[in-house]
Short mmCIF file of C-alpha atoms and ligand atoms in Angstrom, two decimals:
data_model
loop_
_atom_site.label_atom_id
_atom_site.label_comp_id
_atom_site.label_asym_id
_atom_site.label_seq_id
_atom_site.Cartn_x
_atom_site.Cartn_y
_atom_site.Cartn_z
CA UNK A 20 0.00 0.00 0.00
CA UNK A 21 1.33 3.20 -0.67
CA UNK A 22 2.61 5.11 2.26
CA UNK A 23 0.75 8.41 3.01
CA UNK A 24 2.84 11.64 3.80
CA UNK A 25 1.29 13.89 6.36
CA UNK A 26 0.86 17.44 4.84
CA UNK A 27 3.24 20.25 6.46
CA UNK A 28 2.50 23.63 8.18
CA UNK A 29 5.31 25.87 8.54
CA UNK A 30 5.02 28.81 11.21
CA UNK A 31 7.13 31.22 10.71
CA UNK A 32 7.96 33.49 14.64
CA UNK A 33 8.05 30.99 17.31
CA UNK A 34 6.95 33.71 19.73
CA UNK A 35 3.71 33.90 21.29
CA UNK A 36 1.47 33.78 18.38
CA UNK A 37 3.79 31.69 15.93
CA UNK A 38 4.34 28.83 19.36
CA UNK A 39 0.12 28.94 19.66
CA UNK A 40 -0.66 28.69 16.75
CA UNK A 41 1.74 25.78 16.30
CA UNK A 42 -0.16 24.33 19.48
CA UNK A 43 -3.47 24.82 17.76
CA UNK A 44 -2.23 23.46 14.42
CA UNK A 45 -0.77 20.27 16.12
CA UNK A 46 -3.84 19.81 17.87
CA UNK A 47 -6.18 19.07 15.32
CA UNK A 48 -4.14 16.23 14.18
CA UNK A 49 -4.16 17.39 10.40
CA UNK A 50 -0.28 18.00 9.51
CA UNK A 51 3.01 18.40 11.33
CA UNK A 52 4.14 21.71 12.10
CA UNK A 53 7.56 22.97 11.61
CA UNK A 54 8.14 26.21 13.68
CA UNK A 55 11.15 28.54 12.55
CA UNK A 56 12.45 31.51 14.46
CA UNK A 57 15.81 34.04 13.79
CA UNK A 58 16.80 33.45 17.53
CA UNK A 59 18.88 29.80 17.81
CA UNK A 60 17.16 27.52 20.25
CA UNK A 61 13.63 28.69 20.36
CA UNK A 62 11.78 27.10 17.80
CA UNK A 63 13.98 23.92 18.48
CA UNK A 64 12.73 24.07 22.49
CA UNK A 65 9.34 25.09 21.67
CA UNK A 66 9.03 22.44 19.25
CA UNK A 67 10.33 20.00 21.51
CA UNK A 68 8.30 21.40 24.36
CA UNK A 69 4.91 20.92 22.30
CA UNK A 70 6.28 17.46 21.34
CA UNK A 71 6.57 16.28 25.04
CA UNK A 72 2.83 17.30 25.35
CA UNK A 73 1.44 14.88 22.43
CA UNK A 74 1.63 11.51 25.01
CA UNK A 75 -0.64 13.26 27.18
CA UNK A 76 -2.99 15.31 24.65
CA UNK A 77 -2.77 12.12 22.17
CA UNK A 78 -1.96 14.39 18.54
CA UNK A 79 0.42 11.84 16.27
CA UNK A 80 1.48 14.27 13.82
CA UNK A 81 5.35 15.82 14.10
CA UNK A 82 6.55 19.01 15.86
CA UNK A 83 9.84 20.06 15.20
CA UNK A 84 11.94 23.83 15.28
CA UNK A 85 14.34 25.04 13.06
CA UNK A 86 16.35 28.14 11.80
CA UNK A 87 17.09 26.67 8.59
CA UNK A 88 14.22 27.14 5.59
CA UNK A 89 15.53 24.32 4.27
CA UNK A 90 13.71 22.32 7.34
CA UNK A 91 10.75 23.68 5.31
CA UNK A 92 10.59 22.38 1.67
CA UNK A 93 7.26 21.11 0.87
CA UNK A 94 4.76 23.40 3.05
CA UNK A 95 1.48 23.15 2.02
CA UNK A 96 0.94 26.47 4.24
CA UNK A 97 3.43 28.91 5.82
CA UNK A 98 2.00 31.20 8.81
CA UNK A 99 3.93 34.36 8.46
CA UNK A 100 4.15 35.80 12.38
CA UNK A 101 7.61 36.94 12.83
CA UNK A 102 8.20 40.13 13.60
CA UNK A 103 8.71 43.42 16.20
CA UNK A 104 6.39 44.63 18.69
CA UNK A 105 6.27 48.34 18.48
CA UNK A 106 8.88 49.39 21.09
CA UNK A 107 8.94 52.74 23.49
CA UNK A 108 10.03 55.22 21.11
CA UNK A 109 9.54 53.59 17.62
CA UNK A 110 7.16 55.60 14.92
CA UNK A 111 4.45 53.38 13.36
CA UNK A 112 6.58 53.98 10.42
CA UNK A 113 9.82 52.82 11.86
CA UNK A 114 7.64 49.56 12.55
CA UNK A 115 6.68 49.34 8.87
CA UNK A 116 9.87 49.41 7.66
CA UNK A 117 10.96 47.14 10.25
CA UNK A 118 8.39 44.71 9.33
CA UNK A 119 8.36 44.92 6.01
CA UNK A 120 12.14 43.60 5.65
CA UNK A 121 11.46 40.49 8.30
CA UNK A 122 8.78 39.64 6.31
CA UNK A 123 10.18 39.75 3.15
CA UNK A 124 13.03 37.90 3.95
CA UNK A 125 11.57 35.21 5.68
CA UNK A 126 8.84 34.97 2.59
CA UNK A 127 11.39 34.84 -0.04
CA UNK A 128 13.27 32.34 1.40
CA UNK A 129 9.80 29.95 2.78
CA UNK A 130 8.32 30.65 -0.98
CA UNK A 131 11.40 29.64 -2.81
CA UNK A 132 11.11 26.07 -1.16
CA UNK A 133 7.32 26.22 -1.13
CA UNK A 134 6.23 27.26 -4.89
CA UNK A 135 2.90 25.87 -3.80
CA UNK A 136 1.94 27.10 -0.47
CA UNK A 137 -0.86 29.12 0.71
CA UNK A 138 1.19 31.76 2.77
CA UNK A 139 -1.41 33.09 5.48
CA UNK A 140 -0.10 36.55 6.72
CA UNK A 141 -0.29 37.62 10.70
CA UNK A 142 2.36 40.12 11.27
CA UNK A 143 1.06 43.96 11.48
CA UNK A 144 0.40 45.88 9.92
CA UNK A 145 -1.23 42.95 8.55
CA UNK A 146 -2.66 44.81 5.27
CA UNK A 147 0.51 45.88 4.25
CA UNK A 148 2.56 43.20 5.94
CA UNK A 149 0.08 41.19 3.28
CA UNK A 150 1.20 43.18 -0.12
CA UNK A 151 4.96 42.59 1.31
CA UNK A 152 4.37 39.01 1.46
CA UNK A 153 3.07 38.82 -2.26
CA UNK A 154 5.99 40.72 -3.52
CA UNK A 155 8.33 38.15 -2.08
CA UNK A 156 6.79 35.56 -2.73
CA UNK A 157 5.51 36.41 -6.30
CA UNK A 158 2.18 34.48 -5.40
CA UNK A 159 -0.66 34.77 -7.36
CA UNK A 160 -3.49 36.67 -4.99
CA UNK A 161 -4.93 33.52 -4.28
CA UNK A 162 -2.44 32.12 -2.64
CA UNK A 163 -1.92 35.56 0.06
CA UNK A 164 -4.12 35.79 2.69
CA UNK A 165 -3.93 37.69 5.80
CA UNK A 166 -5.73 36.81 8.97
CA UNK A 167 -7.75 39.73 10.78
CA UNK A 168 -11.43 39.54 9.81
CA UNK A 169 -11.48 36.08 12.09
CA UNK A 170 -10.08 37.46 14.74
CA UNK A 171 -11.79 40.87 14.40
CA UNK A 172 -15.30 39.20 14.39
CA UNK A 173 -14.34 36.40 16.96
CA UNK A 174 -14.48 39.49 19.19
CA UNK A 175 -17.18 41.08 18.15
CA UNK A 176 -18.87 37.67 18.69
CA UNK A 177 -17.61 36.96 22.17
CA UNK A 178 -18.91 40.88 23.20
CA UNK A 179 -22.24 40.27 21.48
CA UNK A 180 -22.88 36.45 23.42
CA UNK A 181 -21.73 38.33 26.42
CA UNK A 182 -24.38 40.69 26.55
CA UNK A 183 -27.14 38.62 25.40
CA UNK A 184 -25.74 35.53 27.33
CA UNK A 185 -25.97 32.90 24.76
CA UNK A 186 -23.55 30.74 23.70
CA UNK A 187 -20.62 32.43 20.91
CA UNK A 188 -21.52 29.30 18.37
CA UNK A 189 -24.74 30.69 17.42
CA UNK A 190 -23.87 34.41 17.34
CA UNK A 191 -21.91 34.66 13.79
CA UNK A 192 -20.52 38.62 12.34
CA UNK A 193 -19.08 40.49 9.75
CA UNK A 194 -16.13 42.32 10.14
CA UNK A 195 -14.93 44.08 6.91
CA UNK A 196 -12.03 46.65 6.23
CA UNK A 197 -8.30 46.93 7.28
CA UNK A 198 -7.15 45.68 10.55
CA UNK A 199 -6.77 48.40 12.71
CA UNK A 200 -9.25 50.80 14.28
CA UNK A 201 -10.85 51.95 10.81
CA UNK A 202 -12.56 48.01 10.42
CA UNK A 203 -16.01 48.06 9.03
CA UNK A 204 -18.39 45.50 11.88
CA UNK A 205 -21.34 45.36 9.87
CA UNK A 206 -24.25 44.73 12.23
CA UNK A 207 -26.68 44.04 9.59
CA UNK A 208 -25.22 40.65 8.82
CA UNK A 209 -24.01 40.01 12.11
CA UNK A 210 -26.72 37.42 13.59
CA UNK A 211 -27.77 35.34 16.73
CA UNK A 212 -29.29 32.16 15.92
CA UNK A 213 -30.28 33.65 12.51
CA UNK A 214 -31.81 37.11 13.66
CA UNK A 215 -29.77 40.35 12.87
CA UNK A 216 -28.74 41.68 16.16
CA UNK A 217 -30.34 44.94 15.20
CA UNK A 218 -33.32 43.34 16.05
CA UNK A 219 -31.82 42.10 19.46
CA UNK A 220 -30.17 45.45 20.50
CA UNK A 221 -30.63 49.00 20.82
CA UNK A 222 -28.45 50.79 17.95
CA UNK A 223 -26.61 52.70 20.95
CA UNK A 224 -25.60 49.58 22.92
CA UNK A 225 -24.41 48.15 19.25
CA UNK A 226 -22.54 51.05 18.39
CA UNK A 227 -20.90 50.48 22.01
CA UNK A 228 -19.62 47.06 21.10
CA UNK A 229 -18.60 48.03 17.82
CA UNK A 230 -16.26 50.34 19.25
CA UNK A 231 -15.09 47.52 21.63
CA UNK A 232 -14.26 45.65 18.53
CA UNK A 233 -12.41 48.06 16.97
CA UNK A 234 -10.09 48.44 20.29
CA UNK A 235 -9.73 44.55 20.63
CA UNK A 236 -6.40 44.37 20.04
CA UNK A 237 -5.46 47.51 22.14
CA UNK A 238 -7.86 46.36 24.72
CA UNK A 239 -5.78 43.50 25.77
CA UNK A 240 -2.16 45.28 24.95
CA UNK A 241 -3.47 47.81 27.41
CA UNK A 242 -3.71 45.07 30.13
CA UNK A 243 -0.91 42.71 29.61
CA UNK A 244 1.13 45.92 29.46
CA UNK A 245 4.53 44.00 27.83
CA UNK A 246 2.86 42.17 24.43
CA UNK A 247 -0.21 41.71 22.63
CA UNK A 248 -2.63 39.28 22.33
CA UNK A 249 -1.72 35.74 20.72
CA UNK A 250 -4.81 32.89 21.86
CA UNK A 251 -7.32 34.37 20.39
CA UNK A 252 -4.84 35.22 17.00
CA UNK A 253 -3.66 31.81 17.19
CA UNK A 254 -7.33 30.45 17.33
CA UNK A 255 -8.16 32.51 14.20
CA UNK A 256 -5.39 31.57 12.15
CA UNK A 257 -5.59 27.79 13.23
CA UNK A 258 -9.49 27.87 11.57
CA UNK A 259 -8.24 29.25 8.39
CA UNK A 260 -5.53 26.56 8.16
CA UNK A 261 -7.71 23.94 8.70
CA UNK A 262 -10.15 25.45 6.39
CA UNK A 263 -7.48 25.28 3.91
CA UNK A 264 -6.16 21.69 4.68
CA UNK A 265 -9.26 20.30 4.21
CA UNK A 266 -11.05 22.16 1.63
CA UNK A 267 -13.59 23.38 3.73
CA UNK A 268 -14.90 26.30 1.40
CA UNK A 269 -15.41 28.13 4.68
CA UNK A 270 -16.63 31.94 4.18
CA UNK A 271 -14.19 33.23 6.17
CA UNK A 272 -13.56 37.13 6.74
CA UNK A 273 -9.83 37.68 5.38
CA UNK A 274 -7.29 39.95 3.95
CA UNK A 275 -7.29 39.54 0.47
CA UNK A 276 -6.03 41.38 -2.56
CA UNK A 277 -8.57 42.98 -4.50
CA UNK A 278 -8.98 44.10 -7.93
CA UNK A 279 -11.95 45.99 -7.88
CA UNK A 280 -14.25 44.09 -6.10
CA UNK A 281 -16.27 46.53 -3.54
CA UNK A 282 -14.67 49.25 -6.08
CA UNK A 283 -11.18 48.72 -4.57
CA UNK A 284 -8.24 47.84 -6.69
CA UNK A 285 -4.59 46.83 -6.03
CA UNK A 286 -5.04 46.93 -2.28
CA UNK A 287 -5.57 44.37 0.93
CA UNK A 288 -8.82 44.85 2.14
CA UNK A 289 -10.56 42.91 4.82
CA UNK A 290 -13.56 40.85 2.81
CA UNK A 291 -15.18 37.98 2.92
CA UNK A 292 -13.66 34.94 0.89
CA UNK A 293 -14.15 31.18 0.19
CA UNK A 294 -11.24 29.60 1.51
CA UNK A 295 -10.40 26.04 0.26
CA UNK A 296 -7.71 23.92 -0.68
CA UNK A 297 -6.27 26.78 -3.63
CA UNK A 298 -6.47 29.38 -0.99
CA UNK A 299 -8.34 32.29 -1.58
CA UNK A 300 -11.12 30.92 -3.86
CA UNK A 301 -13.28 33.71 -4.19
CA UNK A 302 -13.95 37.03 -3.09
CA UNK A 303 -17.15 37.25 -2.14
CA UNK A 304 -19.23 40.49 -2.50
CA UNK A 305 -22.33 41.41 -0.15
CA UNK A 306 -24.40 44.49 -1.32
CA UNK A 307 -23.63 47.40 1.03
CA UNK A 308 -25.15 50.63 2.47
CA UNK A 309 -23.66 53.73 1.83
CA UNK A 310 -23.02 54.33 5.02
CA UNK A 311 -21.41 50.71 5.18
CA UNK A 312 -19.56 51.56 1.77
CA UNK A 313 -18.19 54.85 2.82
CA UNK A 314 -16.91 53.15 6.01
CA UNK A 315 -15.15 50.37 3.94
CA UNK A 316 -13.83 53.14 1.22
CA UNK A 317 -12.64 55.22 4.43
CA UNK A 318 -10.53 51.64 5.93
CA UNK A 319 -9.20 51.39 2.43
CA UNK A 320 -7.55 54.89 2.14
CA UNK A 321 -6.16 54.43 5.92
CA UNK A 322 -4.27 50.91 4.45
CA UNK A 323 -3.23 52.82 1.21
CA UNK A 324 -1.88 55.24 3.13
CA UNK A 325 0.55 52.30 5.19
CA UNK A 326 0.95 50.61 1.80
CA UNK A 327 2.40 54.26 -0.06
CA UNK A 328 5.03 54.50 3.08
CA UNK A 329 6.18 51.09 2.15
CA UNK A 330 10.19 50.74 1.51
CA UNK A 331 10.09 50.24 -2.19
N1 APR B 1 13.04 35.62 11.11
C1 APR B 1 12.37 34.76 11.91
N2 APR B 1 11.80 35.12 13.06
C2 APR B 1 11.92 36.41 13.43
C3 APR B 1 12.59 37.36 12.64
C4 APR B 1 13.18 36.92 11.43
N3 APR B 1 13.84 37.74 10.61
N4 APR B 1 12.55 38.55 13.28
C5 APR B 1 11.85 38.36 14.41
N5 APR B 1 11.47 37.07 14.52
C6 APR B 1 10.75 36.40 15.59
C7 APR B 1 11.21 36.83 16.96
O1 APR B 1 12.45 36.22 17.32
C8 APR B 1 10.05 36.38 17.84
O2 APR B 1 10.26 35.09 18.37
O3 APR B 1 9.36 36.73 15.59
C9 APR B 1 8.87 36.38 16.87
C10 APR B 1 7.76 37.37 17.26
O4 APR B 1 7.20 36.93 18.46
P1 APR B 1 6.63 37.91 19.58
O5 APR B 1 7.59 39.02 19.80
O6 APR B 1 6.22 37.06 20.75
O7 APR B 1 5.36 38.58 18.90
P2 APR B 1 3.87 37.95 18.80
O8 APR B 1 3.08 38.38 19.98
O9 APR B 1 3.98 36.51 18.47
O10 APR B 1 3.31 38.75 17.55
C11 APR B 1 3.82 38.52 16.25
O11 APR B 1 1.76 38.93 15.14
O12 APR B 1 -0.30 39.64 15.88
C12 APR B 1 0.90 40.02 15.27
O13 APR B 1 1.16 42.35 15.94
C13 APR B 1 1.66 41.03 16.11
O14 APR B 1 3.20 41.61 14.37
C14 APR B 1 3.04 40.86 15.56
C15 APR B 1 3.09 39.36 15.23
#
């Protein structure tokens, strides 16, 4: 009988996101994970750490760390996390630029022993950390997806079963736009047990959790003080890889290129795609307000503006 290979995951930053998601990844039982990191010895004890857990949490598939790309021919996906946390002192823009050259490096040199993979994008600013990635790579715009709408509406979702206490698996949400605080929560389609929440909620008490959305991220930087957040990232990227792995044809809220869907062209916009086995299979387009449009149209200038100060 012919033997079957087990598909491979590379995660790219074995810091807190990059060593989560690995954790996530493993945990499903789907492919083995091979975590890479610029500092010697942390991917490798990570790796090994996560490896010493599969006795007890029962996952067969294969954990293993590396600095050396070549660890990571054959990736059917590669989670792009690595990266620097905006530091005392450092300009947004100093962080782009930073960004921008860890992440292309690390893409060109994952790609080039990858041709195939889907690369999913997590670093920030994801939008443009997204466009960086496809340059690098030289992907086609199905195969470049960055991870924010999950996460984005995962919180929305968690605010909205919160207040109406019922359980987050029947309250599902839209979340368009760039990832920062200009995103686009579109109440309309957001929905518990089927009913638009506009019927559940008074418009004020929606706008309230919109805004809570929109300072998710900073919400819990604000409290742990010395990082940002990484389950809830992790958790997000780990259902887009599975979505992926197995075909799933989820409709998924991601970052993905467009060209001129929702009247946007050349940019990476927050929408909501098919994701399957080829990556980004479709861009899917819901009809907007105006209100809703002008919000989207307003999240696209703010990422054009981060993609014009790219390094060129
Ligand atoms: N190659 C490989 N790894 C690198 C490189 C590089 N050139 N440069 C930095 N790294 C690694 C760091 O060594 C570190 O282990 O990236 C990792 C980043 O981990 P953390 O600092 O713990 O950051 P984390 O919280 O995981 O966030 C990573 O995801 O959500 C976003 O905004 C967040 O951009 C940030 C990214």
């Amino acid at each position: 009988m012919e033997k079957v290979t087990r598909r491979k995951v590379t995660v790219i930053g074995a810091g807190n996101v990059g060593a989560t998601t690995a954790q996530r990844v493993i945990e499903t039982g789907l492919a083995d994970v091979v975590l890479v990191d610029i500092v010697e010895g942390l991917p490798q004890g990570k790796a090994l750490d996560l490896a010493e857990a599969a006795p007890v949490v029962g996952y067969d598939v294969a954990v293993t760390g590396t600095n050396d790309y070549a660890d990571t021919a054959g990736s059917a996906i590669i989670v792009v996390t690595s990266g620097l946390a905006r530091q005392p002192g450092m300009s947004r823009d100093d962080l782009l630029a930073r960004n921008a050259g860890i992440v292309g490096s690390v893409v060109a040199q994952a790609a080039a022993v990858s041709p195939d993979a889907v690369i999913v994008v997590v670093t920030n600013p994801l939008d443009a950390m997204c466009h960086v990635a496809m340059t690098a790579s030289g992907f086609p715009r199905e195969r470049v997806i960055g991870m924010a709408g999950v996460l984005d509406s995962a919180r929305f979702r968690a605010f909205i079963a919160a207040e109406l206490d019922v359980s987050v698996r029947d309250v599902r949400t839209f979340v368009l736009g760039g990832h920062g605080d200009t995103m686009v929560p579109l109440p309309r389609y957001s929905t518990v047990g089927g009913v638009p929440i506009t019927e559940l909620l008074p418009a004020e008490r929606i706008g309230q959790l919109v805004d809570r959305t929109r300072n998710g991220g900073a919400e819990v930087v604000a409290l742990l003080k010395t990082g940002s957040a990484y389950y809830a990232p992790a958790a997000a990227v780990a259902e887009m890889v599975e979505a992926i792995l197995l075909d799933q044809r989820r409709i998924l809220p991601c970052a993905a290129y467009l060209t001129g869907e929702y009247g946007i062209d050349g940019l990476f916009v927050g929408v909501p795609v098919v994701l399957g086995s080829r990556g980004m299979e479709k861009v899917v387009e819901i009809s907007l307000t105006d209100e809703e449009k002008a919000g989207l149209l307003h999240s696209a200038a703010a990422v054009r503006e981060l993609f014009d100060k790219l390094p060129a």
